[in-house]
PDB file of C-alpha atoms and ligand atoms in Angstrom:
ATOM      1  CA  MET A   1      86.050 121.641  92.336  1.00 40.00           C
ATOM      2  CA  THR A   2      89.232 121.110  94.274  1.00 46.00           C
ATOM      3  CA  THR A   3      91.786 118.339  93.878  1.00 49.00           C
ATOM      4  CA  MET A   4      92.904 118.637  97.502  1.00 51.00           C
ATOM      5  CA  ALA A   5      93.176 115.235  99.136  1.00 44.00           C
ATOM      6  CA  ARG A   6      90.524 114.754 101.785  1.00 50.00           C
ATOM      7  CA  THR A   7      92.659 114.702 104.908  1.00 64.00           C
ATOM      8  CA  LEU A   8      95.725 116.509 103.646  1.00 72.00           C
ATOM      9  CA  ASP A   9      96.828 119.418 105.791  1.00 84.00           C
ATOM     10  CA  THR A  10      97.672 121.988 103.107  1.00 87.00           C
ATOM     11  CA  GLN A  11      99.669 124.208 105.464  1.00 89.00           C
ATOM     12  CA  GLU A  12     101.852 121.298 106.503  1.00 88.00           C
ATOM     13  CA  LEU A  13     102.161 120.334 102.867  1.00 90.00           C
ATOM     14  CA  GLU A  14     103.367 123.828 101.890  1.00 93.00           C
ATOM     15  CA  GLN A  15     106.007 123.711 104.614  1.00 93.00           C
ATOM     16  CA  ARG A  16     107.160 120.246 103.498  1.00 91.00           C
ATOM     17  CA  VAL A  17     107.362 121.323  99.857  1.00 93.00           C
ATOM     18  CA  LYS A  18     109.272 124.489 100.775  1.00 95.00           C
ATOM     19  CA  HIS A  19     111.654 122.509 102.959  1.00 94.00           C
ATOM     20  CA  MET A  20     112.308 119.959 100.203  1.00 93.00           C
ATOM     21  CA  TYR A  21     113.048 122.599  97.544  1.00 95.00           C
ATOM     22  CA  GLN A  22     115.055 124.735  99.939  1.00 96.00           C
ATOM     23  CA  GLU A  23     117.362 121.707 100.137  1.00 95.00           C
ATOM     24  CA  VAL A  24     117.358 121.303  96.358  1.00 95.00           C
ATOM     25  CA  ALA A  25     118.522 124.938  96.071  1.00 95.00           C
ATOM     26  CA  LEU A  26     121.120 124.802  98.830  1.00 96.00           C
ATOM     27  CA  GLN A  27     122.304 121.175  98.752  1.00 93.00           C
ATOM     28  CA  PRO A  28     121.625 119.860  95.266  1.00 91.00           C
ATOM     29  CA  ASP A  29     123.926 116.863  95.815  1.00 89.00           C
ATOM     30  CA  ALA A  30     121.868 115.552  98.760  1.00 90.00           C
ATOM     31  CA  GLU A  31     119.739 112.409  98.313  1.00 86.00           C
ATOM     32  CA  PHE A  32     116.117 112.928  97.323  1.00 83.00           C
ATOM     33  CA  HIS A  33     113.298 110.641  96.152  1.00 82.00           C
ATOM     34  CA  PHE A  34     114.063 112.043  92.697  1.00 86.00           C
ATOM     35  CA  GLU A  35     117.097 112.887  90.570  1.00 90.00           C
ATOM     36  CA  THR A  36     118.459 116.387  90.067  1.00 93.00           C
ATOM     37  CA  GLY A  37     121.072 118.079  87.933  1.00 96.00           C
ATOM     38  CA  ARG A  38     122.725 117.931  84.545  1.00 97.00           C
ATOM     39  CA  ALA A  39     122.734 114.156  83.982  1.00 95.00           C
ATOM     40  CA  LEU A  40     118.963 114.157  84.544  1.00 96.00           C
ATOM     41  CA  ALA A  41     118.444 117.125  82.214  1.00 97.00           C
ATOM     42  CA  GLU A  42     120.456 115.487  79.430  1.00 97.00           C
ATOM     43  CA  ARG A  43     118.633 112.170  79.804  1.00 96.00           C
ATOM     44  CA  LEU A  44     115.278 113.963  79.588  1.00 97.00           C
ATOM     45  CA  GLY A  45     116.328 115.462  76.254  1.00 97.00           C
ATOM     46  CA  TYR A  46     117.764 118.899  77.009  1.00 98.00           C
ATOM     47  CA  PRO A  47     120.438 119.533  74.335  1.00 97.00           C
ATOM     48  CA  SER A  48     123.853 119.779  75.977  1.00 97.00           C
ATOM     49  CA  GLU A  49     124.813 122.751  73.792  1.00 97.00           C
ATOM     50  CA  ASP A  50     121.860 124.674  75.312  1.00 97.00           C
ATOM     51  CA  LEU A  51     122.868 123.671  78.850  1.00 98.00           C
ATOM     52  CA  ASP A  52     126.418 124.845  78.141  1.00 97.00           C
ATOM     53  CA  ARG A  53     125.071 128.384  77.784  1.00 96.00           C
ATOM     54  CA  LEU A  54     123.610 128.451  81.331  1.00 96.00           C
ATOM     55  CA  PRO A  55     125.088 129.027  84.798  1.00 94.00           C
ATOM     56  CA  ALA A  56     126.129 125.579  86.093  1.00 95.00           C
ATOM     57  CA  ALA A  57     124.481 126.311  89.454  1.00 95.00           C
ATOM     58  CA  ALA A  58     121.047 126.622  87.800  1.00 96.00           C
ATOM     59  CA  ILE A  59     121.503 123.167  86.275  1.00 97.00           C
ATOM     60  CA  GLU A  60     122.760 121.499  89.473  1.00 96.00           C
ATOM     61  CA  SER A  61     119.427 122.323  91.194  1.00 96.00           C
ATOM     62  CA  PHE A  62     117.280 121.305  88.216  1.00 97.00           C
ATOM     63  CA  ALA A  63     114.480 119.104  89.548  1.00 96.00           C
ATOM     64  CA  GLY A  64     112.192 118.917  86.525  1.00 97.00           C
ATOM     65  CA  VAL A  65     110.479 115.778  85.240  1.00 96.00           C
ATOM     66  CA  GLY A  66     110.564 116.120  81.451  1.00 98.00           C
ATOM     67  CA  HIS A  67     111.622 118.137  78.438  1.00 98.00           C
ATOM     68  CA  PHE A  68     108.927 120.275  76.850  1.00 98.00           C
ATOM     69  CA  LEU A  69     110.706 123.326  75.426  1.00 98.00           C
ATOM     70  CA  ASP A  70     110.475 121.805  71.921  1.00 98.00           C
ATOM     71  CA  LEU A  71     106.675 121.942  72.366  1.00 98.00           C
ATOM     72  CA  ALA A  72     106.859 125.513  73.669  1.00 98.00           C
ATOM     73  CA  SER A  73     108.950 126.622  70.633  1.00 98.00           C
ATOM     74  CA  ILE A  74     109.606 130.038  72.108  1.00 98.00           C
ATOM     75  CA  ALA A  75     110.363 132.662  69.446  1.00 98.00           C
ATOM     76  CA  PRO A  76     112.467 135.830  69.719  1.00 98.00           C
ATOM     77  CA  GLY A  77     110.521 138.680  71.301  1.00 98.00           C
ATOM     78  CA  GLU A  78     107.991 136.489  73.120  1.00 98.00           C
ATOM     79  CA  THR A  79     106.837 136.885  76.724  1.00 98.00           C
ATOM     80  CA  VAL A  80     107.036 133.750  78.882  1.00 98.00           C
ATOM     81  CA  LEU A  81     105.851 132.898  82.399  1.00 98.00           C
ATOM     82  CA  ASP A  82     107.567 130.003  84.231  1.00 98.00           C
ATOM     83  CA  LEU A  83     105.381 128.637  87.041  1.00 98.00           C
ATOM     84  CA  GLY A  84     107.494 127.120  89.822  1.00 98.00           C
ATOM     85  CA  SER A  85     110.773 128.331  88.350  1.00 98.00           C
ATOM     86  CA  GLY A  86     112.990 126.777  91.047  1.00 98.00           C
ATOM     87  CA  SER A  87     116.633 127.701  90.537  1.00 97.00           C
ATOM     88  CA  GLY A  88     115.768 128.914  87.055  1.00 98.00           C
ATOM     89  CA  MET A  89     117.092 126.409  84.505  1.00 98.00           C
ATOM     90  CA  ASP A  90     114.024 126.501  82.223  1.00 98.00           C
ATOM     91  CA  THR A  91     113.569 130.228  82.853  1.00 98.00           C
ATOM     92  CA  PHE A  92     117.106 130.963  81.630  1.00 98.00           C
ATOM     93  CA  LEU A  93     116.628 128.686  78.599  1.00 98.00           C
ATOM     94  CA  ALA A  94     113.378 130.520  77.786  1.00 98.00           C
ATOM     95  CA  GLY A  95     115.302 133.794  78.162  1.00 98.00           C
ATOM     96  CA  LEU A  96     117.864 132.647  75.594  1.00 98.00           C
ATOM     97  CA  ALA A  97     115.069 131.655  73.175  1.00 98.00           C
ATOM     98  CA  SER A  98     113.076 134.886  73.585  1.00 98.00           C
ATOM     99  CA  GLY A  99     116.213 137.015  73.264  1.00 98.00           C
ATOM    100  CA  PRO A 100     116.797 140.677  74.106  1.00 97.00           C
ATOM    101  CA  ASP A 101     113.352 141.743  72.865  1.00 98.00           C
ATOM    102  CA  GLY A 102     111.581 139.065  74.914  1.00 98.00           C
ATOM    103  CA  ARG A 103     110.810 138.862  78.616  1.00 98.00           C
ATOM    104  CA  VAL A 104     110.579 135.905  80.991  1.00 98.00           C
ATOM    105  CA  VAL A 105     109.075 135.941  84.480  1.00 98.00           C
ATOM    106  CA  GLY A 106     109.743 133.059  86.882  1.00 98.00           C
ATOM    107  CA  VAL A 107     107.450 132.611  89.901  1.00 98.00           C
ATOM    108  CA  ASP A 108     108.244 130.471  92.943  1.00 98.00           C
ATOM    109  CA  MET A 109     107.192 130.343  96.598  1.00 98.00           C
ATOM    110  CA  THR A 110     110.451 129.020  98.098  1.00 98.00           C
ATOM    111  CA  ASP A 111     112.785 131.814  99.240  1.00 97.00           C
ATOM    112  CA  GLU A 112     116.016 129.847  98.750  1.00 97.00           C
ATOM    113  CA  GLN A 113     115.115 128.929  95.159  1.00 97.00           C
ATOM    114  CA  LEU A 114     114.194 132.546  94.433  1.00 98.00           C
ATOM    115  CA  SER A 115     117.385 133.999  95.929  1.00 98.00           C
ATOM    116  CA  LYS A 116     119.473 131.493  94.011  1.00 97.00           C
ATOM    117  CA  SER A 117     117.821 132.226  90.654  1.00 98.00           C
ATOM    118  CA  GLU A 118     117.945 135.992  91.281  1.00 98.00           C
ATOM    119  CA  ARG A 119     121.624 135.802  92.199  1.00 98.00           C
ATOM    120  CA  LEU A 120     122.415 133.766  89.070  1.00 97.00           C
ATOM    121  CA  ALA A 121     120.515 136.237  86.864  1.00 97.00           C
ATOM    122  CA  ALA A 122     122.416 139.166  88.400  1.00 97.00           C
ATOM    123  CA  GLU A 123     125.809 137.417  88.150  1.00 96.00           C
ATOM    124  CA  GLY A 124     125.167 136.456  84.527  1.00 94.00           C
ATOM    125  CA  ASN A 125     123.871 139.925  83.695  1.00 93.00           C
ATOM    126  CA  VAL A 126     120.704 138.368  82.268  1.00 95.00           C
ATOM    127  CA  GLY A 127     118.546 141.351  81.426  1.00 93.00           C
ATOM    128  CA  ASN A 128     115.385 139.756  80.051  1.00 98.00           C
ATOM    129  CA  VAL A 129     114.608 137.418  82.979  1.00 98.00           C
ATOM    130  CA  GLU A 130     113.102 138.308  86.353  1.00 98.00           C
ATOM    131  CA  PHE A 131     111.901 136.262  89.306  1.00 98.00           C
ATOM    132  CA  ARG A 132     108.915 136.975  91.558  1.00 98.00           C
ATOM    133  CA  ARG A 133     107.820 135.435  94.837  1.00 98.00           C
ATOM    134  CA  GLY A 134     104.328 134.006  94.539  1.00 98.00           C
ATOM    135  CA  TYR A 135     102.015 131.037  94.269  1.00 98.00           C
ATOM    136  CA  ILE A 136     101.277 129.289  91.008  1.00 98.00           C
ATOM    137  CA  GLU A 137      97.565 129.286  91.960  1.00 98.00           C
ATOM    138  CA  ALA A 138      97.589 133.128  91.837  1.00 98.00           C
ATOM    139  CA  PRO A 139     100.831 134.276  90.192  1.00 98.00           C
ATOM    140  CA  PRO A 140     101.665 137.981  90.613  1.00 98.00           C
ATOM    141  CA  VAL A 141     101.251 138.875  86.923  1.00 98.00           C
ATOM    142  CA  GLY A 142      98.681 140.760  84.861  1.00 97.00           C
ATOM    143  CA  ALA A 143      95.982 139.218  82.685  1.00 98.00           C
ATOM    144  CA  GLN A 144      96.733 138.266  79.068  1.00 98.00           C
ATOM    145  CA  GLY A 145     100.347 139.380  79.352  1.00 96.00           C
ATOM    146  CA  PHE A 146     102.079 136.234  78.074  1.00 98.00           C
ATOM    147  CA  ASP A 147     102.562 134.390  74.790  1.00 98.00           C
ATOM    148  CA  CYS A 148     103.581 131.215  76.583  1.00 98.00           C
ATOM    149  CA  VAL A 149     103.345 129.705  80.067  1.00 99.00           C
ATOM    150  CA  ILE A 150     105.822 126.957  80.957  1.00 99.00           C
ATOM    151  CA  SER A 151     106.157 124.742  84.041  1.00 98.00           C
ATOM    152  CA  ASN A 152     108.250 121.718  84.941  1.00 98.00           C
ATOM    153  CA  GLY A 153     107.437 119.245  87.719  1.00 97.00           C
ATOM    154  CA  VAL A 154     105.388 121.727  89.738  1.00 97.00           C
ATOM    155  CA  ILE A 155     101.630 121.511  89.159  1.00 97.00           C
ATOM    156  CA  ASN A 156     101.490 118.032  90.757  1.00 95.00           C
ATOM    157  CA  LEU A 157     102.607 119.770  93.964  1.00 94.00           C
ATOM    158  CA  SER A 158      99.575 122.058  94.053  1.00 95.00           C
ATOM    159  CA  PRO A 159      96.580 121.047  96.172  1.00 93.00           C
ATOM    160  CA  ASP A 160      94.347 123.063  93.801  1.00 95.00           C
ATOM    161  CA  LYS A 161      95.199 122.218  90.197  1.00 97.00           C
ATOM    162  CA  PRO A 162      92.046 123.780  88.659  1.00 97.00           C
ATOM    163  CA  ALA A 163      93.121 127.106  90.239  1.00 98.00           C
ATOM    164  CA  VAL A 164      96.549 126.743  88.594  1.00 98.00           C
ATOM    165  CA  PHE A 165      95.067 126.100  85.146  1.00 98.00           C
ATOM    166  CA  ALA A 166      92.624 129.004  85.599  1.00 98.00           C
ATOM    167  CA  ALA A 167      95.632 131.218  86.439  1.00 98.00           C
ATOM    168  CA  VAL A 168      97.393 129.969  83.289  1.00 98.00           C
ATOM    169  CA  ALA A 169      94.348 130.806  81.131  1.00 98.00           C
ATOM    170  CA  ARG A 170      94.183 134.268  82.722  1.00 98.00           C
ATOM    171  CA  ALA A 171      97.887 134.984  82.129  1.00 98.00           C
ATOM    172  CA  LEU A 172      97.846 133.911  78.464  1.00 98.00           C
ATOM    173  CA  ARG A 173      96.853 136.197  75.626  1.00 98.00           C
ATOM    174  CA  PRO A 174      94.247 134.681  73.270  1.00 98.00           C
ATOM    175  CA  GLY A 175      96.114 132.175  71.061  1.00 98.00           C
ATOM    176  CA  GLY A 176      98.828 131.828  73.702  1.00 98.00           C
ATOM    177  CA  ARG A 177     100.079 128.415  74.769  1.00 98.00           C
ATOM    178  CA  LEU A 178     100.914 126.304  77.792  1.00 98.00           C
ATOM    179  CA  ALA A 179     103.843 123.875  77.526  1.00 98.00           C
ATOM    180  CA  LEU A 180     104.781 121.786  80.531  1.00 98.00           C
ATOM    181  CA  ALA A 181     106.149 118.590  81.981  1.00 98.00           C
ATOM    182  CA  ASP A 182     104.450 117.085  85.023  1.00 97.00           C
ATOM    183  CA  ILE A 183     103.590 113.868  86.840  1.00 95.00           C
ATOM    184  CA  VAL A 184     100.230 112.116  86.414  1.00 96.00           C
ATOM    185  CA  THR A 185      98.927 108.658  87.271  1.00 95.00           C
ATOM    186  CA  LYS A 186      97.106 105.918  85.412  1.00 95.00           C
ATOM    187  CA  ASP A 187      95.078 104.968  88.498  1.00 93.00           C
ATOM    188  CA  GLU A 188      93.690 107.183  91.228  1.00 91.00           C
ATOM    189  CA  LEU A 189      96.132 107.218  94.163  1.00 91.00           C
ATOM    190  CA  PRO A 190      94.788 105.785  97.435  1.00 88.00           C
ATOM    191  CA  GLU A 191      94.590 108.132 100.419  1.00 86.00           C
ATOM    192  CA  GLY A 192      97.593 106.488 102.080  1.00 84.00           C
ATOM    193  CA  VAL A 193      99.806 107.715  99.242  1.00 85.00           C
ATOM    194  CA  ALA A 194      97.987 110.966  98.448  1.00 85.00           C
ATOM    195  CA  CYS A 195      97.986 112.087 102.095  1.00 81.00           C
ATOM    196  CA  ASP A 196     101.657 111.301 102.687  1.00 81.00           C
ATOM    197  CA  ALA A 197     103.228 114.772 102.758  1.00 81.00           C
ATOM    198  CA  SER A 198     106.679 113.382 102.077  1.00 80.00           C
ATOM    199  CA  LEU A 199     105.544 111.503  98.941  1.00 82.00           C
ATOM    200  CA  TRP A 200     103.555 114.617  97.958  1.00 85.00           C
ATOM    201  CA  ALA A 201     106.651 116.827  98.206  1.00 83.00           C
ATOM    202  CA  ALA A 202     108.525 114.235  96.133  1.00 79.00           C
ATOM    203  CA  CYS A 203     106.104 114.814  93.194  1.00 81.00           C
ATOM    204  CA  ILE A 204     104.124 111.569  93.669  1.00 85.00           C
ATOM    205  CA  GLY A 205     101.374 112.039  96.288  1.00 88.00           C
ATOM    206  CA  GLY A 206      99.831 115.045  94.542  1.00 92.00           C
ATOM    207  CA  ALA A 207      99.893 113.509  91.071  1.00 94.00           C
ATOM    208  CA  MET A 208      96.453 113.581  89.499  1.00 95.00           C
ATOM    209  CA  GLN A 209      94.836 110.774  87.536  1.00 96.00           C
ATOM    210  CA  ARG A 210      95.604 111.602  83.901  1.00 97.00           C
ATOM    211  CA  ASP A 211      91.983 111.904  82.646  1.00 98.00           C
ATOM    212  CA  GLY A 212      91.177 114.258  85.525  1.00 97.00           C
ATOM    213  CA  TYR A 213      94.329 116.254  84.715  1.00 98.00           C
ATOM    214  CA  ARG A 214      93.225 116.669  81.094  1.00 98.00           C
ATOM    215  CA  GLU A 215      89.736 117.674  82.276  1.00 98.00           C
ATOM    216  CA  ALA A 216      91.220 120.279  84.640  1.00 98.00           C
ATOM    217  CA  ILE A 217      93.142 121.840  81.715  1.00 98.00           C
ATOM    218  CA  GLU A 218      90.121 121.772  79.418  1.00 98.00           C
ATOM    219  CA  GLY A 219      87.899 123.061  82.241  1.00 98.00           C
ATOM    220  CA  ALA A 220      90.037 126.223  82.278  1.00 98.00           C
ATOM    221  CA  GLY A 221      89.223 126.736  78.587  1.00 98.00           C
ATOM    222  CA  LEU A 222      92.531 125.459  77.169  1.00 98.00           C
ATOM    223  CA  GLN A 223      92.716 122.989  74.276  1.00 98.00           C
ATOM    224  CA  ILE A 224      95.274 120.197  74.499  1.00 98.00           C
ATOM    225  CA  GLU A 225      97.188 119.839  71.225  1.00 98.00           C
ATOM    226  CA  GLU A 226      99.941 117.366  72.178  1.00 98.00           C
ATOM    227  CA  TRP A 227     100.450 114.903  75.012  1.00 98.00           C
ATOM    228  CA  ARG A 228     103.426 112.543  75.328  1.00 97.00           C
ATOM    229  CA  GLU A 229     104.845 110.237  77.965  1.00 96.00           C
ATOM    230  CA  ASN A 230     108.436 110.693  79.131  1.00 95.00           C
ATOM    231  CA  SER A 231     109.685 107.182  79.777  1.00 90.00           C
ATOM    232  CA  GLU A 232     113.188 108.545  80.547  1.00 90.00           C
ATOM    233  CA  TYR A 233     112.016 109.980  83.884  1.00 91.00           C
ATOM    234  CA  ARG A 234     112.285 107.777  86.988  1.00 87.00           C
ATOM    235  CA  PHE A 235     112.084 108.160  90.748  1.00 85.00           C
ATOM    236  CA  VAL A 236     114.985 106.856  92.790  1.00 82.00           C
ATOM    237  CA  SER A 237     113.865 105.798  96.282  1.00 76.00           C
ATOM    238  CA  GLU A 238     112.360 102.348  96.793  1.00 79.00           C
ATOM    239  CA  ARG A 239     109.280 103.827  98.430  1.00 75.00           C
ATOM    240  CA  ALA A 240     108.692 106.132  95.504  1.00 78.00           C
ATOM    241  CA  ASP A 241     109.369 103.371  93.018  1.00 80.00           C
ATOM    242  CA  ASN A 242     106.769 101.085  94.613  1.00 83.00           C
ATOM    243  CA  ALA A 243     104.068 103.726  94.223  1.00 81.00           C
ATOM    244  CA  VAL A 244     105.194 104.392  90.685  1.00 84.00           C
ATOM    245  CA  ARG A 245     104.837 100.758  89.639  1.00 87.00           C
ATOM    246  CA  LYS A 246     101.620 100.139  91.518  1.00 91.00           C
ATOM    247  CA  TYR A 247      99.645 103.175  90.325  1.00 92.00           C
ATOM    248  CA  GLY A 248     101.243 103.929  86.964  1.00 92.00           C
ATOM    249  CA  VAL A 249     102.857 107.214  88.004  1.00 92.00           C
ATOM    250  CA  THR A 250     104.401 108.750  84.869  1.00 91.00           C
ATOM    251  CA  SER A 251     105.946 111.910  83.576  1.00 94.00           C
ATOM    252  CA  ILE A 252     104.210 113.613  80.666  1.00 97.00           C
ATOM    253  CA  SER A 253     104.861 116.668  78.529  1.00 98.00           C
ATOM    254  CA  LEU A 254     102.054 118.530  76.837  1.00 98.00           C
ATOM    255  CA  LEU A 255     101.129 121.531  74.739  1.00 98.00           C
ATOM    256  CA  ALA A 256      97.785 123.296  75.185  1.00 98.00           C
ATOM    257  CA  ARG A 257      96.436 126.519  73.729  1.00 98.00           C
ATOM    258  CA  ARG A 258      94.074 129.247  74.806  1.00 98.00           C
ATOM    259  CA  PRO A 259      91.652 129.697  71.867  1.00 98.00           C
TER     260      PRO A 259
HETATM  261  C1  SAM B 301     110.104 119.997  91.435  1.00 95.02           C
HETATM  262  S1  SAM B 301     110.654 121.658  91.686  1.00 95.02           S
HETATM  263  C2  SAM B 301     110.850 122.161  89.990  1.00 95.02           C
HETATM  264  C3  SAM B 301     111.584 123.459  89.855  1.00 95.02           C
HETATM  265  C4  SAM B 301     111.922 123.829  88.404  1.00 95.02           C
HETATM  266  N1  SAM B 301     110.736 123.961  87.592  1.00 95.02           N
HETATM  267  C5  SAM B 301     112.860 122.818  87.808  1.00 95.02           C
HETATM  268  O1  SAM B 301     112.484 122.210  86.796  1.00 95.02           O
HETATM  269  O2  SAM B 301     113.950 122.627  88.356  1.00 95.02           O
HETATM  270  C6  SAM B 301     109.168 122.443  92.192  1.00 95.02           C
HETATM  271  C7  SAM B 301     109.274 123.953  92.441  1.00 95.02           C
HETATM  272  O3  SAM B 301     107.961 124.477  92.533  1.00 95.02           O
HETATM  273  C8  SAM B 301     107.849 125.350  93.641  1.00 95.02           C
HETATM  274  N2  SAM B 301     106.450 125.274  94.080  1.00 95.02           N
HETATM  275  C9  SAM B 301     105.778 124.186  94.483  1.00 95.02           C
HETATM  276  N3  SAM B 301     104.491 124.472  94.749  1.00 95.02           N
HETATM  277  C10 SAM B 301     104.351 125.812  94.502  1.00 95.02           C
HETATM  278  C11 SAM B 301     103.264 126.711  94.575  1.00 95.02           C
HETATM  279  N4  SAM B 301     102.051 126.304  94.968  1.00 95.02           N
HETATM  280  N5  SAM B 301     103.470 128.003  94.238  1.00 95.02           N
HETATM  281  C12 SAM B 301     104.709 128.412  93.859  1.00 95.02           C
HETATM  282  N6  SAM B 301     105.772 127.617  93.761  1.00 95.02           N
HETATM  283  C13 SAM B 301     105.610 126.320  94.077  1.00 95.02           C
HETATM  284  C14 SAM B 301     108.860 124.818  94.635  1.00 95.02           C
HETATM  285  O4  SAM B 301     109.287 125.830  95.506  1.00 95.02           O
HETATM  286  C15 SAM B 301     109.981 124.320  93.728  1.00 95.02           C
HETATM  287  O5  SAM B 301     110.932 125.310  93.482  1.00 95.02           O
END
């Protein structure tokens, strides 16, 4: 099964997504269809005392859609994989939670996001976090190497969500967990929205109908334990907002476990 929209050109889509998040890394104050930065993070529920411990430049390029680290409850010494790590805000927070005996790997396909997060890790002398170039559908990590997989605002951007959840199940040790925030819809999106590469790159066009999203997670052998809607998240452009209202596009956070 693939969730790829029927007439979507996936190569064009990848270029559009990379271009969008290159801008988020390099020009975080530019106007996007979505919010970025510290005010967004705080509204979503990230404690300001945690944000105070991070490099400000990681927060300025934050483009996540919800808070989910309470669901992840990362303990000292744990191994964590961040799929679509962007400029690294969640990756660095996971690094603080897992501590010197833990290890966090962030994976992203956009060079500018990767160089920014790598630079910030080096400047901050963060020893337990590393970033790797790769795709979330086939992340460059071994099997069963992680206690927890996290992801924020990324899986909706993938044209093959079942492949992403299969990769999550492969990366997790038995008993390991997936905690994420993402965008889903109440109603199936019509082709006009789903095949619009610009709305896709803005985290709307690729959003999956929520029952199908749950089925894709369960189809990979993961059991969903918690699911909540994040009413604090909103899109900012009028075009995005229309689609949001019409098709019930919402942010959710969830916790799932590999039995
Ligand atoms: C909405 S941003 C979120 C970044 C980060 N998680 C955050 O909360 O700020 C999406 C990120 O996912 C990356 N991305 C999108 N699709 C990807 C894919 N198929 N494989 C790897 N990275 C991907 C983009 O490069 C971008 O950095």
